[in-house]
XYZ file of C-alpha atoms in Angstrom:
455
model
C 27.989 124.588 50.043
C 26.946 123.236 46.623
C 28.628 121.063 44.237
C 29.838 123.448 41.981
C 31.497 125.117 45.204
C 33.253 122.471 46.422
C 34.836 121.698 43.002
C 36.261 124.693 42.408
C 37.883 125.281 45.872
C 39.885 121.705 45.308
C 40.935 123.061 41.867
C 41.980 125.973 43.119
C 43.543 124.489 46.450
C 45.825 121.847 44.241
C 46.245 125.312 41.575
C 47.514 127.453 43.835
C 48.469 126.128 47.593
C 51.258 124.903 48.523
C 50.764 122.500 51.306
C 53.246 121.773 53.987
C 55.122 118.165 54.503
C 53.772 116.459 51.388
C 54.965 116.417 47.550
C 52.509 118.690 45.864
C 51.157 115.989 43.104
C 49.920 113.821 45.633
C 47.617 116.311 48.095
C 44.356 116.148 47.957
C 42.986 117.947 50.719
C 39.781 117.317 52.628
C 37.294 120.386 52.255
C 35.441 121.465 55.603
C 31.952 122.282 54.756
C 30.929 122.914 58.018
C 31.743 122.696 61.852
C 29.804 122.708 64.914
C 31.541 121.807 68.747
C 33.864 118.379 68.597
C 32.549 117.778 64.913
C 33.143 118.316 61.225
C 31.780 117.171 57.790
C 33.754 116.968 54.713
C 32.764 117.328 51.199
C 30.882 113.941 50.981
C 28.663 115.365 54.198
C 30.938 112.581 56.168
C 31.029 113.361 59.804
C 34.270 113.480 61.640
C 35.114 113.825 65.523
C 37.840 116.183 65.545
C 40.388 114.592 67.756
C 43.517 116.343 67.451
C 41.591 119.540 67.369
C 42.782 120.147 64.084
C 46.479 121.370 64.952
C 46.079 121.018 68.495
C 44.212 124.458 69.069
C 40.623 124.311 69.097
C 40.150 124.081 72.721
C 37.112 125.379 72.818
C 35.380 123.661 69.563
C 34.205 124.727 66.468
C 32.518 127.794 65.711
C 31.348 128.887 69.776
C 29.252 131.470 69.819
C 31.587 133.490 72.286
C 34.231 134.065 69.747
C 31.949 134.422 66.856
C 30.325 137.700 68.874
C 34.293 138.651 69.519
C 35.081 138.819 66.032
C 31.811 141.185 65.855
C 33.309 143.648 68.265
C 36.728 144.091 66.968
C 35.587 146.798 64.569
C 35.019 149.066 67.468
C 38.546 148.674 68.651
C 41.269 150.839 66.537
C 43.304 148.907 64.696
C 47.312 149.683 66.544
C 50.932 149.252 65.919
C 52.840 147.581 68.823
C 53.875 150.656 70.348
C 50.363 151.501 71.391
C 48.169 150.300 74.622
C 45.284 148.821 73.509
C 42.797 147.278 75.785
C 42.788 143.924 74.284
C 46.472 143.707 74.202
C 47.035 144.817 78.246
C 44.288 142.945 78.981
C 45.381 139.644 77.233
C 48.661 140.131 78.946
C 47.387 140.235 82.099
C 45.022 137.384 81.713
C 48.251 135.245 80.795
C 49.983 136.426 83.549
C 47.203 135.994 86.261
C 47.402 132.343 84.617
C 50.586 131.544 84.902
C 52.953 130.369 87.508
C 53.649 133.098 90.404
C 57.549 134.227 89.212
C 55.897 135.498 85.561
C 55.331 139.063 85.054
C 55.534 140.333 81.295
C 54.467 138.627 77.826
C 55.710 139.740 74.856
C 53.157 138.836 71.582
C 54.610 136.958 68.339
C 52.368 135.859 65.967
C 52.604 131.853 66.373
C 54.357 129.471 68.140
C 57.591 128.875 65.787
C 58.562 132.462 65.967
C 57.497 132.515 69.675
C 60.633 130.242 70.277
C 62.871 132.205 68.362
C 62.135 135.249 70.232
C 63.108 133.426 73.494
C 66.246 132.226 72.147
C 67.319 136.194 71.406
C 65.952 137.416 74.782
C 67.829 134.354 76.592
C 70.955 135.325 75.056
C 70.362 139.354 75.676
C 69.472 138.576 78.873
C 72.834 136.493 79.982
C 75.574 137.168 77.097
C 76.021 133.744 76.517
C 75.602 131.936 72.676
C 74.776 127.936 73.545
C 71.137 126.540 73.430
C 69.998 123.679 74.940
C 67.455 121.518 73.365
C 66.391 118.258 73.052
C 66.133 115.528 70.733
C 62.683 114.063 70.099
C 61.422 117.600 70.391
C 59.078 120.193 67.647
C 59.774 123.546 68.370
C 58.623 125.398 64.914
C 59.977 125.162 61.163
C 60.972 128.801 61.030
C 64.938 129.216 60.620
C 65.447 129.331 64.487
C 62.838 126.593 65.875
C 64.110 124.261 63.264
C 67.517 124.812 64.968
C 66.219 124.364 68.033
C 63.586 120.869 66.775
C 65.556 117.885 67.811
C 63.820 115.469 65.094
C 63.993 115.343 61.294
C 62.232 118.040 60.301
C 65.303 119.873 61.781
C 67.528 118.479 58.943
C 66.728 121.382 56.177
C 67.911 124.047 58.413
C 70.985 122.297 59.278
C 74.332 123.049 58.995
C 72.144 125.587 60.775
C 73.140 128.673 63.349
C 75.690 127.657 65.386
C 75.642 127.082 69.308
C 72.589 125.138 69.257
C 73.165 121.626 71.235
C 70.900 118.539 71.670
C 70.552 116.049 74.500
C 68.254 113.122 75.619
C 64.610 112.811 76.327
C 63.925 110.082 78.730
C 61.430 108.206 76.567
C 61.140 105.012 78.911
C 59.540 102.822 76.926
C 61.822 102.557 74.621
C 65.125 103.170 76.852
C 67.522 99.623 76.408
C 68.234 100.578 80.708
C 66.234 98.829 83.377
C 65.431 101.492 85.906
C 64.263 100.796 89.079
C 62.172 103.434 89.428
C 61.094 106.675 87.514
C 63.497 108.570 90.049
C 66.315 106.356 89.182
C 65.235 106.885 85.318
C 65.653 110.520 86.372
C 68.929 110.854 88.379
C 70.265 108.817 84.900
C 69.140 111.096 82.193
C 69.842 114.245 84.905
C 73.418 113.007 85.199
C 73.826 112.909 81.442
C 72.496 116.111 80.583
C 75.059 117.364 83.949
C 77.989 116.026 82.141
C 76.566 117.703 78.723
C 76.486 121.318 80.479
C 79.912 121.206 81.744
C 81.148 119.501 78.530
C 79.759 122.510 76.523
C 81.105 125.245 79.403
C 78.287 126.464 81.280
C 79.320 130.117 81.122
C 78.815 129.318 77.704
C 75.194 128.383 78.066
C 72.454 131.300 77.728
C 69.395 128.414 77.868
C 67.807 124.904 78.577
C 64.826 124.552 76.077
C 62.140 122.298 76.297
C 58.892 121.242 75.850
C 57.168 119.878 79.177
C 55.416 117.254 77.682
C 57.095 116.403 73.969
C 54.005 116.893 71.397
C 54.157 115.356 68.303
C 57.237 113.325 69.483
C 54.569 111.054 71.099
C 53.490 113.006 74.106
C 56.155 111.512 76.208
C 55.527 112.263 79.966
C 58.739 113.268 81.994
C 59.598 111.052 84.292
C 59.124 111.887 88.511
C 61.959 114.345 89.739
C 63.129 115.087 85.993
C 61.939 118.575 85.182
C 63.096 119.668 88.509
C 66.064 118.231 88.310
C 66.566 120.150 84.762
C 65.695 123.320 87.032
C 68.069 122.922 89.989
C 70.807 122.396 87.111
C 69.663 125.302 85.320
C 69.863 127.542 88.310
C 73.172 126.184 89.546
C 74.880 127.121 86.691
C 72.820 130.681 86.014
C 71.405 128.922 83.148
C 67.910 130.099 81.773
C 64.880 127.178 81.837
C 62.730 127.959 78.706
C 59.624 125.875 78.487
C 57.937 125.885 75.044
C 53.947 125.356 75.860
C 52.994 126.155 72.174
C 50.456 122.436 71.958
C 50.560 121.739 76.048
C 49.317 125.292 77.248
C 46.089 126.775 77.831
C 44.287 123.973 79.585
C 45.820 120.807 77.172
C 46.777 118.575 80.036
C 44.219 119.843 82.696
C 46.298 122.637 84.097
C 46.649 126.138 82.120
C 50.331 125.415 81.596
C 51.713 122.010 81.921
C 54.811 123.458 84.310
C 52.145 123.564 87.032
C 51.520 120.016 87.599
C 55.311 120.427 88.600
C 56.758 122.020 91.763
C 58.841 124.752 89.616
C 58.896 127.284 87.725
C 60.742 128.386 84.474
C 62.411 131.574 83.502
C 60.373 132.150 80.178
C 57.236 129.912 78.373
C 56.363 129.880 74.999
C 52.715 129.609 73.939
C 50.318 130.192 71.127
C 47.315 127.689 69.946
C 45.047 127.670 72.456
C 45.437 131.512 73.521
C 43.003 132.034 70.844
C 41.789 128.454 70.686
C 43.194 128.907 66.543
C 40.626 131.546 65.780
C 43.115 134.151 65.271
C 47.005 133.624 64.651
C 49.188 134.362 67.975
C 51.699 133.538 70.072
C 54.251 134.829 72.464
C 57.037 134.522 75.319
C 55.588 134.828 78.977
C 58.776 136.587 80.543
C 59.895 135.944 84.445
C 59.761 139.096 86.610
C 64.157 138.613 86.794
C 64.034 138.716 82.717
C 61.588 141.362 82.576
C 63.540 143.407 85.009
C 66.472 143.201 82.698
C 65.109 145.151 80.221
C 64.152 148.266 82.525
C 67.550 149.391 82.096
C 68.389 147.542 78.595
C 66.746 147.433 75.455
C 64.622 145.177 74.771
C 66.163 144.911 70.885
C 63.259 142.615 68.954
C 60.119 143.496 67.518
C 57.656 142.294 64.908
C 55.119 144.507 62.817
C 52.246 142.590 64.129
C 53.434 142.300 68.157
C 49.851 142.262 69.765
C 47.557 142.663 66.698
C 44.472 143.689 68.447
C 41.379 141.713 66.451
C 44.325 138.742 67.735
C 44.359 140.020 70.938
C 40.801 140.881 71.307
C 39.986 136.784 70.384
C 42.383 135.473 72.634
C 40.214 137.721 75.552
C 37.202 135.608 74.586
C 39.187 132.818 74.674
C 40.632 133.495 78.315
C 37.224 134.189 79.484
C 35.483 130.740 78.351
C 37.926 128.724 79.553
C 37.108 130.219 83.645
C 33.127 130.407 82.845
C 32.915 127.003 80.992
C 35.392 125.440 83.764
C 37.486 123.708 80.715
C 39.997 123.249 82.447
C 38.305 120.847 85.267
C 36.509 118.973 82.740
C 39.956 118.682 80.435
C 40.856 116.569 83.771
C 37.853 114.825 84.097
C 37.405 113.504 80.730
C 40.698 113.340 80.633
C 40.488 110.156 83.088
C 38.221 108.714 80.961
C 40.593 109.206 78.089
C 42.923 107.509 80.402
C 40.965 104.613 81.365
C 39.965 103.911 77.482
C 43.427 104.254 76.318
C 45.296 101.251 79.199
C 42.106 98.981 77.364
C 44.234 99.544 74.612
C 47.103 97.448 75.347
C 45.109 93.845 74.813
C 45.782 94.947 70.932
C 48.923 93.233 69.443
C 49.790 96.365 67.841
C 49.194 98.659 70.871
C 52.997 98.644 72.235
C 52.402 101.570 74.953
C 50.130 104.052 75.899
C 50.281 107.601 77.344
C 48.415 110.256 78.462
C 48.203 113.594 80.804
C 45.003 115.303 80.669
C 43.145 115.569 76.714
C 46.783 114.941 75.686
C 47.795 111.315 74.758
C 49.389 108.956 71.880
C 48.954 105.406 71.577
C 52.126 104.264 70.279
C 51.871 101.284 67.537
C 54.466 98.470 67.268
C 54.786 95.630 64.508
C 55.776 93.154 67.397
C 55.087 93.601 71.136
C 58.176 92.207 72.814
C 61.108 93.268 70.337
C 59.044 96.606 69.943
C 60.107 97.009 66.807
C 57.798 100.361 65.814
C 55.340 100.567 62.971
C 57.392 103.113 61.629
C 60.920 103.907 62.012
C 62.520 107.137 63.085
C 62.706 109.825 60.805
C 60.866 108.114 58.203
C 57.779 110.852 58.519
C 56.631 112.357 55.098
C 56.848 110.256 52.225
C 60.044 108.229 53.213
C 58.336 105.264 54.692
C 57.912 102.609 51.761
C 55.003 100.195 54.292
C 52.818 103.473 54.397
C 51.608 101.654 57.440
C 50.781 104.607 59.703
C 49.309 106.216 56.857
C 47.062 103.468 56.006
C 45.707 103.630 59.778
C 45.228 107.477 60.143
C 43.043 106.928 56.656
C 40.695 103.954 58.406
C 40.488 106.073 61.308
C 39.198 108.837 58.882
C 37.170 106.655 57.320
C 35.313 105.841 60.798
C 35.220 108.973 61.674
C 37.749 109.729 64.190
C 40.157 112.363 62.967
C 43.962 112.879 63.925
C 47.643 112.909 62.438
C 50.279 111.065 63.841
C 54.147 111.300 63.945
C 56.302 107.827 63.149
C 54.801 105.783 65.030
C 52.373 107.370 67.756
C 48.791 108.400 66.707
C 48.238 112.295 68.741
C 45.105 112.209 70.606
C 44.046 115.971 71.350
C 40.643 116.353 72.265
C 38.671 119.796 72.327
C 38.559 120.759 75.814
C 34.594 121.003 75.608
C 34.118 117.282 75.167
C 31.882 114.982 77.227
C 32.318 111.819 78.780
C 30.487 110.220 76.632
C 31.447 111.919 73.723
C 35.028 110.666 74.409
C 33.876 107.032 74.760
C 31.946 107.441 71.229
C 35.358 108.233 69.762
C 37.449 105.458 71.116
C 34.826 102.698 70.511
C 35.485 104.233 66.626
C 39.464 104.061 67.133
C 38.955 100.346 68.758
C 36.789 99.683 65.164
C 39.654 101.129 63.314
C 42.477 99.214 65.140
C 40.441 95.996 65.149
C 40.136 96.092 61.457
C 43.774 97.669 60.713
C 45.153 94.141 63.021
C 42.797 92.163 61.102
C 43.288 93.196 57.595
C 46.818 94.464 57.096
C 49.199 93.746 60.183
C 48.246 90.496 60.971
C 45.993 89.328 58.537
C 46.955 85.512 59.559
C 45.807 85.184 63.117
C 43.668 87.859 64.747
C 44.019 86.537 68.181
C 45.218 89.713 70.286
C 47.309 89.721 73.639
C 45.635 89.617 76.569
């Protein structure tokens, strides 16, 4: 890509795109040149590790030959509206199916992960009559009308006053709970009581469905707490209450299992995916449906649709994308690596602006704090997008560009999302450039006075 090239896709791009969570006069995008595994250059031929692979999808790297043949073959396969069988669509489902936990039986395809929720909220309420949602706050579940509803952060404040019978409760996020717990299981039985009074509170014949992510995302990859999401199920089935887990970022091999629920001794009623069932080379999404849900619908209709319901060049990629993650063993090495993620990330803490650390798999944050004991956070809740006037988590995302080591972060937790293909030692050459980064930010802008750090 020349030049001339490059120029006149950035004039175009600040022309003609609009660009989502940012005031239009200030993008300026990065243009990708080109792409190869865990890597990236950008217009100055500046090579990044892709560490949040991109929008947490690209499990299996950039441009793998697999999927590039796949996208060869789909013009052999007839092009089919969603009432027709198509190989790559029964096929896909059955992959997913084979994948997930024992109870699931049917999937029904959306095109992303947003409208993938909002799908689940109509079949949970077909499926039991009831109106009230369930969902947390500190949770993303899509900006469409009815995943903003469901979002428990501030990017749900657009939609809102929004569709009624939606209804929030806590996520234990222990490191910043006021509560000293005893235990994880104590931390538990706390939130577990709470959320108990909530339900009958709210009526629980009133309640079609419990909504959650397994492992909060972009909240700050908060890890659940021992005994928690069981508890949430033995709740849910006492009071004929559906479990919906949304496994848009954690599915599909994220935290070393295919779906996070199976690190867990449960299973849900319905799961959400979409990202890595393609690995982002082709939009899609869906709803994973239990065999009691499915059943429902023998005898009712199933009253939902969308034009593009199991598009097959879609379906044919997410195939491919099935099929590398058994032959390459991704899911094993996501694990592996993923305890060398771990072991770099607890080196973290002698930094004075490391306040915690978390991880499950190639899924982590590092969590950044002006002040260690108070924990006061580098950036305050709900001050995402333009509203925080110290641009301090800004500032370090840029340095981190600048070294190489590419992510996004959310208030006040940098995302760490590897590409399931990476190596050991690839994962150590990132961190040593996030340690660079961090050293520098502590030295030059938080605490530009003393540069001891805390041992």
């Amino acid at each position: 890509m020349n030049e001339a090239e490059i120029t006149q896709i950035q004039q175009d791009d600040r022309q003609y795109v609009m660009h989502s969570w940012a005031k239009q006069a200030y993008v300026r995008p990065t243009v990708i040149t080109k792409a190869k595994g865990i890597f990236f250059w950008d217009e100055r031929d500046h090579k990044c590790y892709d560490m949040c692979s991109q929008l947490v999808y690209l499990n299996v790297g950039h441009r793998h030959p697999k999927l590039l043949e796949a996208f060869k073959s789909v013009g052999e396969i007839p092009l089919a509206a969603p009432a027709f069988a198509t190989a790559p669509k029964s096929q896909l489902a059955r992959k997913i199916v084979k994948a997930a936990p024992e109870n699931m039986a049917k999937v029904f395809f959306t095109n992303g992960g947003a409208d993938a929720n909002d799908h689940a909220v109509k079949i949970a309420r077909m499926t039991t009559g009831r109106y009230k949602i369930f969902s947390r706050y500190r949770s993303y579940h899509g900006a469409t009308f009815g995943a903003g509803n469901l979002t428990g952060e501030s990017r749900r404040f657009l939609v809102e006053p929004g569709i009624p019978g939606f209804v929030k409760f806590e996520t234990p996020y222990l490191y910043r709970e006021t509560l000293d717990f005893e235990s994880e299981e104590a931390a538990s039985a706390f939130y577990l009581n709470r959320l108990h009074s909530q339900i009958l509170y709210e009526g629980p014949d009133q309640i079609a469905a419990v909504f959650l992510e397994p492992v909060p995302g972009s909240n700050g990859v908060l890890i659940p707490p021992k005994g928690y999401l069981e508890g949430v199920r033995e709740l849910c089935s006492r009071y004929g209450i559906l479990m919906i887990c949304d496994e848009v970022m954690t599915g599909f091999g994220r935290t070393g299992k295919m779906f996070a629920v199976q690190h867990y001794p449960f299973e849900p009623d319905m799961i959400t995916f979409a990202k890595g069932v393609t690995s982002g080379y082709s939009p899609l999404g869906g709803v994973i449906l239990s065999r009691d849900v499915a059943e429902y619908f023998d005898e009712h209709i199933f009253l939902t649709g969308l034009t593009y319901s199991g598009h097959t060049v879609s379906a044919q990629i997410g195939c491919a994308s099935m099929d590398i993650y058994q032959e390459e063993n991704l899911l094993e090495n996501a694990r592996e690596t993923g305890g060398v993620l771990a072991e770099r990330l607890k080196q973290l803490k002698k930094f004075r602006a490391v306040g915690d650390v978390r991880s499950i798999g190639l899924f982590a944050a590092v969590e950044l704090v002006k002040d260690k004991e108070t924990k006061e956070p580098l950036q305050a809740y709900g001050m995402d997008y333009g509203k925080d006037p110290s641009g301090l988590m800004k500032k370090f995302v840029a340095l981190l560009a600048e070294k190489g080591f590419y992510t996004y972060s959310h208030e006040s937790s940098v995302i760490i999302a590897l590409p399931l293909i990476i190596t050991a030692e690839q994962v150590n050459e990132a961190m040593n450039l996030f340690e660079t980064a961090l050293r520098e930010f502590e030295e030059n802008v938080l605490f530009p006075a003393n540069t001891l750090t805390v041992k």
